[in-house]
Coordinates of C-alpha atoms in Angstrom, one line a residue:
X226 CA 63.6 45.8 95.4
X227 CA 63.0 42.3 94.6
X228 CA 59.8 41.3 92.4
X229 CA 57.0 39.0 94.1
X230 CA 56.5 36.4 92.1
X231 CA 53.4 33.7 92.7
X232 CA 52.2 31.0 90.9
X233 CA 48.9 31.5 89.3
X234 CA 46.4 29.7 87.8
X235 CA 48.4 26.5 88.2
X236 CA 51.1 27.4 86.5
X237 CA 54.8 25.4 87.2
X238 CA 57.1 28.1 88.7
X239 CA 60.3 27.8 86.4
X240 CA 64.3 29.1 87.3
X241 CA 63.6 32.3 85.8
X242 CA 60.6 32.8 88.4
X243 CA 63.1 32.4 91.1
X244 CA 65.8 34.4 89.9
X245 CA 63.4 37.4 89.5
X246 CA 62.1 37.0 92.8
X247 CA 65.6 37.1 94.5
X248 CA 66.6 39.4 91.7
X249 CA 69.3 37.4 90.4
X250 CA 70.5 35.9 87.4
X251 CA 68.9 32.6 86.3
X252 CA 73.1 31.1 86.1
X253 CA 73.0 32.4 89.9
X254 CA 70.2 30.3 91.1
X255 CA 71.5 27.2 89.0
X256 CA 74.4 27.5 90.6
X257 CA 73.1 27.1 94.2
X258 CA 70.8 24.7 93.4
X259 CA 74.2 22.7 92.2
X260 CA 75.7 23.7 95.5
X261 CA 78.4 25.4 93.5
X262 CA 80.3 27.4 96.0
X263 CA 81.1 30.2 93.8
X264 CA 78.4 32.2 95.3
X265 CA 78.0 34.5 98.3
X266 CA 75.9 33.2 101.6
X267 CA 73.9 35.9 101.9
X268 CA 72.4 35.6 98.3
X269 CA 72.3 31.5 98.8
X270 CA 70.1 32.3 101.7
X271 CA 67.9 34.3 100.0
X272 CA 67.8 31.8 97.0
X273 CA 66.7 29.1 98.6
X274 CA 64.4 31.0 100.7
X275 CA 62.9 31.5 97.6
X276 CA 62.8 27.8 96.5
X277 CA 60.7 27.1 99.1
X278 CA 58.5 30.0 99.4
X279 CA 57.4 29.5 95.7
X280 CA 57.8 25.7 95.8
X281 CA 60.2 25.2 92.9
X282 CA 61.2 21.5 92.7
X283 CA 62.1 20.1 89.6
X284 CA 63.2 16.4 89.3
X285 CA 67.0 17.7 89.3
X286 CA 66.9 20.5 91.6
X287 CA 64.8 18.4 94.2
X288 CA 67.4 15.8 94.4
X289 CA 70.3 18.1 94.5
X290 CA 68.7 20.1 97.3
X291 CA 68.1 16.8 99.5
X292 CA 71.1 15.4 99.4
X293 CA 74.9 16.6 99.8
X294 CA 76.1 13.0 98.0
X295 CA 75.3 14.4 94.2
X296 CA 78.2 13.6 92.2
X297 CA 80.3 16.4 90.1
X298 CA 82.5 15.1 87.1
X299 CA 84.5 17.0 85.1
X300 CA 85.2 15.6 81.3
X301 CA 88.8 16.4 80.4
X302 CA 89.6 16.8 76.2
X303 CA 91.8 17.6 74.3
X304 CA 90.9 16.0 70.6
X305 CA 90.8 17.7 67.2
X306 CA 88.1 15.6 66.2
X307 CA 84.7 17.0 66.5
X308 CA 82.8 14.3 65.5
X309 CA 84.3 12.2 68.1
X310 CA 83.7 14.3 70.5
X311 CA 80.5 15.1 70.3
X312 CA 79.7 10.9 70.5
X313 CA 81.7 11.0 73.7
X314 CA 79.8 13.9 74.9
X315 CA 76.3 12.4 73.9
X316 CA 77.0 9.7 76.0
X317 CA 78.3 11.3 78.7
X318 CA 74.9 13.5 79.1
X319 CA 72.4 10.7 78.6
X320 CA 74.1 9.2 81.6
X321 CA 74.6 11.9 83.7
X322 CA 71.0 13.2 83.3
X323 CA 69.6 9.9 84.5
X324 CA 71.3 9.9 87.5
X325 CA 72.0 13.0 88.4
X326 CA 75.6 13.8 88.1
X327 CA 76.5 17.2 87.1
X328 CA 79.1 17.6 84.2
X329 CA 81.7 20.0 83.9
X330 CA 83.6 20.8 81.0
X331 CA 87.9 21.3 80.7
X332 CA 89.7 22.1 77.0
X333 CA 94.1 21.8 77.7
X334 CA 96.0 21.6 74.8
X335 CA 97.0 18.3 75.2
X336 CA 98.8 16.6 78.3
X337 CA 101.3 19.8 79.0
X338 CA 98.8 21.7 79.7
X339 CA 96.6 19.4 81.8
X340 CA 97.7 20.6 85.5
X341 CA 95.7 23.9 85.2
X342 CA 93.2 22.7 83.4
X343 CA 93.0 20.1 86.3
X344 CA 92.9 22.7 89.0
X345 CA 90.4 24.7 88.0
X346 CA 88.3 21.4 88.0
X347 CA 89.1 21.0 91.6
X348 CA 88.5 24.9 92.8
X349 CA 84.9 23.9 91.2
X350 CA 84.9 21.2 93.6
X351 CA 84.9 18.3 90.6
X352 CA 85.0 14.8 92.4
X353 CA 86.2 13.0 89.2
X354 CA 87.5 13.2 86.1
X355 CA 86.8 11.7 82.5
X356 CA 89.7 11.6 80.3
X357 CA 89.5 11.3 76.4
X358 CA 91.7 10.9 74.0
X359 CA 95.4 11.3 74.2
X360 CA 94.6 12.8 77.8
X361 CA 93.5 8.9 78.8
X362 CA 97.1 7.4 77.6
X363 CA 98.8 10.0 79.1
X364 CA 101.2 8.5 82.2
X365 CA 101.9 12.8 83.0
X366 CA 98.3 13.2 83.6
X367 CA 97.6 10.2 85.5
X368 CA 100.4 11.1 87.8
X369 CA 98.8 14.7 88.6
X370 CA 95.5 13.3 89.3
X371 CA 96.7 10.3 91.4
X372 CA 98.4 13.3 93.5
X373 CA 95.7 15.3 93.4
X374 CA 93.3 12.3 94.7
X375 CA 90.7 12.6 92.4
X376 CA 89.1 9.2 90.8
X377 CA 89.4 9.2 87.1
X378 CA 88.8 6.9 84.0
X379 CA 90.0 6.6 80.4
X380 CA 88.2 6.3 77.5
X381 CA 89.3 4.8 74.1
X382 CA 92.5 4.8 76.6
X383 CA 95.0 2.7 73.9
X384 CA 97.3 1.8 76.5
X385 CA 96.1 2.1 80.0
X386 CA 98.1 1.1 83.3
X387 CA 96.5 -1.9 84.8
X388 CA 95.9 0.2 88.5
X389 CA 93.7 2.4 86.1
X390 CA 90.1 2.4 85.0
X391 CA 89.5 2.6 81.5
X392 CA 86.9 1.8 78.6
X393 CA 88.1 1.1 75.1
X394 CA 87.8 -1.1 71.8
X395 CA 91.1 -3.7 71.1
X396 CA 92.3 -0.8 68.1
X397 CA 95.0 -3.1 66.6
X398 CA 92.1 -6.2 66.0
X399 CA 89.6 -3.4 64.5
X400 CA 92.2 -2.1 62.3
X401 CA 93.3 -6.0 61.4
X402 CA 89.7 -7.2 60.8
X403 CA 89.3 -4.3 58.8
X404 CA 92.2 -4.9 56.1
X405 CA 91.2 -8.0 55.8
X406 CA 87.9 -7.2 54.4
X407 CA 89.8 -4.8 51.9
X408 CA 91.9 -7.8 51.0
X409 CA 88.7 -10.2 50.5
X410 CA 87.4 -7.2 48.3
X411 CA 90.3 -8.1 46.6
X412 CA 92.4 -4.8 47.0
X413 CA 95.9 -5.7 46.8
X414 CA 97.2 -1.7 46.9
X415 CA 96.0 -0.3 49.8
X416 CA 97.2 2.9 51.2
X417 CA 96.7 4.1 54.8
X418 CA 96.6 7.4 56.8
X419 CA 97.7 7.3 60.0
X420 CA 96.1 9.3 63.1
X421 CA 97.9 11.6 65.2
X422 CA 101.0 11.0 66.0
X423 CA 100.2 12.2 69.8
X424 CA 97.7 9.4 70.3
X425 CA 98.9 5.7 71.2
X426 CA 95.2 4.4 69.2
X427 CA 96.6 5.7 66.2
X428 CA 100.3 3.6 66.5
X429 CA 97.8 0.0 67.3
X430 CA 95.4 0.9 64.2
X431 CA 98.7 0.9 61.4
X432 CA 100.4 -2.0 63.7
X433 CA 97.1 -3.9 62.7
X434 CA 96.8 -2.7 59.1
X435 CA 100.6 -3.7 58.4
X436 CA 99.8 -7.0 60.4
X437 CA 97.1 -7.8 58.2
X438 CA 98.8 -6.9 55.0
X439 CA 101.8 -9.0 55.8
X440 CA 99.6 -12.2 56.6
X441 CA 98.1 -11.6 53.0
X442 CA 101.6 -11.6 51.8
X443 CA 101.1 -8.0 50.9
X444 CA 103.7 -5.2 50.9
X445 CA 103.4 -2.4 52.9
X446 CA 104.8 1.0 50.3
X447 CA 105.7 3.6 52.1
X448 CA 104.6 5.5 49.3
X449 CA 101.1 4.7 50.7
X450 CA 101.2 5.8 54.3
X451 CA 100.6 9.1 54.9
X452 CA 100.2 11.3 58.1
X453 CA 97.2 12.4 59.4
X454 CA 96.0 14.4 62.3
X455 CA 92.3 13.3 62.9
X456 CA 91.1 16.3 61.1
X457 CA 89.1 16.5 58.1
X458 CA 91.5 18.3 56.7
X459 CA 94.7 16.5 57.1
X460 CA 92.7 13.1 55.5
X461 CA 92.4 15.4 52.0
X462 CA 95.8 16.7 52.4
X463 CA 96.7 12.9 52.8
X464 CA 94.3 12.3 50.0
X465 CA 96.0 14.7 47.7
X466 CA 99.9 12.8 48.3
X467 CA 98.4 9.3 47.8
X468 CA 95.9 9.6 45.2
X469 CA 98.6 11.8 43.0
X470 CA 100.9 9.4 42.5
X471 CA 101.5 7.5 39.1
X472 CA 100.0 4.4 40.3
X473 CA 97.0 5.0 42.5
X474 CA 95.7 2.6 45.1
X475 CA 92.7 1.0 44.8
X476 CA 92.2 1.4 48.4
X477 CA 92.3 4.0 51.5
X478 CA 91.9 3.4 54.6
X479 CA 91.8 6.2 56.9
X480 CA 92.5 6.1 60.9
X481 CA 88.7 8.0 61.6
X482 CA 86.0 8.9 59.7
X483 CA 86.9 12.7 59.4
X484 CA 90.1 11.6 57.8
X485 CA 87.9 9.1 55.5
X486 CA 85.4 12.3 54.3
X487 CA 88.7 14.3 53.7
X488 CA 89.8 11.1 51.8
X489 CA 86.5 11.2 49.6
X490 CA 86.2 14.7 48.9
X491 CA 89.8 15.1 47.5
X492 CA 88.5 11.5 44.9
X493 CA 85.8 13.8 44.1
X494 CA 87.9 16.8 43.1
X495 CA 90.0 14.0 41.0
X496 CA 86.9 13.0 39.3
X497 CA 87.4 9.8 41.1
X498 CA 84.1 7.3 41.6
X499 CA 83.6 6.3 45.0
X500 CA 83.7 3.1 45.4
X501 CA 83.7 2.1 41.6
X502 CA 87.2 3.7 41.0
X503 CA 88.2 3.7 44.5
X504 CA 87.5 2.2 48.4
X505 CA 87.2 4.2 51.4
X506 CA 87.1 3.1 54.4
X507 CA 86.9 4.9 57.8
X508 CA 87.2 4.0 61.8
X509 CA 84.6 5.2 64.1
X510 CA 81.6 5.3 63.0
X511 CA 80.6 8.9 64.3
X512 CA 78.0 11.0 62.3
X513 CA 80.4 11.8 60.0
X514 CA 80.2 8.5 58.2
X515 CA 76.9 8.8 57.2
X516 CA 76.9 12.5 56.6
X517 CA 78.9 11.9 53.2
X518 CA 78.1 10.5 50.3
X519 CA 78.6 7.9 49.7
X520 CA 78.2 6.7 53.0
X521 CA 81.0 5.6 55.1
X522 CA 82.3 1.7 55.3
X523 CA 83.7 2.0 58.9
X524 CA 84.2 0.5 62.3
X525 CA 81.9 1.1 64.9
X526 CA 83.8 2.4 67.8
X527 CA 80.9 2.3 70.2
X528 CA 81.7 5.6 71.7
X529 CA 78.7 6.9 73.1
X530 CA 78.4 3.6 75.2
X531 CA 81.7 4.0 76.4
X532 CA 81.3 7.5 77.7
X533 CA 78.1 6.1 79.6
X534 CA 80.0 2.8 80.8
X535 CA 82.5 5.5 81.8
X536 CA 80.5 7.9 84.3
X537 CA 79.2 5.1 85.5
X538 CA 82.7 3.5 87.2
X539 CA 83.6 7.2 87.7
X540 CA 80.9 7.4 90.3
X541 CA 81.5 4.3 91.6
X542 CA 84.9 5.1 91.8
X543 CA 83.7 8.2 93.7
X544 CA 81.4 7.1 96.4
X545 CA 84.5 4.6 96.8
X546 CA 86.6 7.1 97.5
X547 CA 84.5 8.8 99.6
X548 CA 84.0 6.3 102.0
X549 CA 87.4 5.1 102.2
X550 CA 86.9 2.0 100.4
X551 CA 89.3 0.2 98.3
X552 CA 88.2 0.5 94.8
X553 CA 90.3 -2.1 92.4
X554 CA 90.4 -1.0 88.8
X555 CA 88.4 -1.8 85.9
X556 CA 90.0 -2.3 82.4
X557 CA 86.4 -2.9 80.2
X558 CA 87.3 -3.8 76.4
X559 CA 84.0 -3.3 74.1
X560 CA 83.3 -5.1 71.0
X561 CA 83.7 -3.2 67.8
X562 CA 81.9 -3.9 64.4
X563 CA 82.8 -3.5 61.0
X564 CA 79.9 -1.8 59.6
X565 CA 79.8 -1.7 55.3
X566 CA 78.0 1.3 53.7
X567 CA 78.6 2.5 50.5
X568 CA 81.6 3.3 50.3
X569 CA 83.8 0.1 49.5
X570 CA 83.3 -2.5 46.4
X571 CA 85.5 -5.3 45.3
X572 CA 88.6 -4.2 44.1
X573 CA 88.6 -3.0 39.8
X574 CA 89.1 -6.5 38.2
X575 CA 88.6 -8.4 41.4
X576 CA 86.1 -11.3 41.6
X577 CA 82.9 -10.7 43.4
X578 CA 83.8 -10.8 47.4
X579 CA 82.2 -13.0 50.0
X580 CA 79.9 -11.3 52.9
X581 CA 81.8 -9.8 55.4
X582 CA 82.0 -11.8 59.1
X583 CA 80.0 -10.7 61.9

């Protein structure tokens, strides 16, 4: 038989309260309150029976009771970097939690496996989807949601279709901008790991690092391009091929920040000073770059604002959708930064470098 369960003394009557009450699970209650449908009617009944007898009415659970309009997003990855995930998802929940929105969460490996991935966002009754990175670029996906119709948007999308909504950075100027401050250190052998091959960003970032280093009249070696795979690991790997090599750059610049920490940790082994014997610079700007030392020289990739700028056309897009409105796409391009730390110094032998632009 089911526990009475009162409040006392002024007490706040919390999930758990509830769920012993009805003698459910806490996860059960949370899931009617979120109008999931994965739970019987008579035990809804008797849930939010209970709700009201013992008055529970958080901020959250208040509004999602009132109101059948509540958004449910579902954020779609498939990304072997952690660090950049966890800015996407950081943004993502601030924004969500403001308004509202409840988040679920899809792994697929990669665009092949998106379709079930997909559907099992749609038996959970998902109005939208977020896509990161290469699930955003991917034309296969696109197609199955545009089937499906279910609003979505792209984030750090590297090549999105014009009838789609995406947030990203322009990754070919970033990675430009970025070897030209390596130049006006006065690096003149640079060497560069690329990201994974699976992701369009990574293609723009070495189109703008070759740009860059032919308008300084520099060779690109292909000696000194090495594949990476957004992993820590693969930027040591990478690491271990450039850096052992009878002439050494003075400079490496890595496609993310993991890759960059990779980068630095395999100089370390070497006995390598960085930056007096060597440069690294990364591309993101997550936590990894300054959780190493010697602190990261990077660009800021403003990630966590774009996963908030991107929930917040998703629901737009939704409520859109939902009441039959046209809803034209949005193609928002943020500002990046290059953001020096302590990880790059004029080149050995160079002249003392100018400031950096802003």
């Amino acid at each position: 038989m089911a526990r009475k369960v009162g409040r006392r003394g002024g007490n706040i009557v919390t999930i758990h309260d509830v769920a012993r009450h009805v003698g459910v699970s806490p996860m059960t209650v949370s899931r009617v309150i979120n109008g999931e449908k994965n739970v019987r009617e008579e035990t809804r009944a008797k849930v939010l029976a209970s709700v009201e007898a013992l008055k529970y009415s958080p901020n959250l659970a208040a509004r999602s009771l009132a109101t059948q309009d509540q958004a449910r997003i579902g954020l779609m990855y498939s990304n072997p970097s952690v660090a950049f995930l966890s800015e996407l998802l950081l943004g993502i929940l601030e924004e969500t939690s403001q308004n509202g929105t409840q988040l679920l969460i899809e792994s697929c490996d990669g665009p092949e496996g998106a379709s079930v991935a997909l559907e099992r966002l749609k038996l959970s009754g998902c109005d939208g989807v977020i896509l990161s990175p290469p699930l955003s670029d991917s034309t296969r996906v696109a197609k199955i949601l545009k089937d499906m119709g279910m609003p979505f948007v792209g984030v750090a999308a590297a090549r999105p279709a014009t009838d789609i909504c995406s947030v990203s950075i322009d990754d070919f100027k970033a990675a430009y901008a970025m070897t030209r401050r390596l130049v006006e250190l006065g690096h003149r052998t640079i060497a560069f790991i690329k990201g994974h091959p699976n992701q369009y960003a990574s293609q723009l970032r070495y189109e703008g690092f070759e740009s860059a280093m032919e308008r300084a009249g520099l060779t690109v070696e292909p000696q000194l391009v090495a594949q990476g795979y957004f992993t820590y690991r693969s930027g040591f790997d990478a690491a271990e091929r450039l850096l052992g090599q009878k002439s050494r750059p003075t400079a490496i610049f890595a496609s993310n920040d993991d890759m960059a920490a990779g980068a630095v940790a395999n100089a370390h082994r070497l006995g390598l000073e960085v930056p007096e014997q060597l440069t690294v610079v990364g591309f993101d700007d997550t936590a990894m770059a300054s959780s190493v030392w010697p602190e990261l020289t990077t660009v800021r990739q403003p990630i966590s604002d774009m996963a908030s700028m991107s929930v917040r056309l998703l629901v737009d897009q939704i409520r859109a959708h939902r009441a039959g409105r046209p809803f034209e796409a949005v193609r928002e391009v943020r500002d990046f930064a290059l953001i020096e730390r302590q990880s790059s110094d004029t080149a050995r032998g160079a002249p003392e470098a100018a400031p950096a632009e802003a």
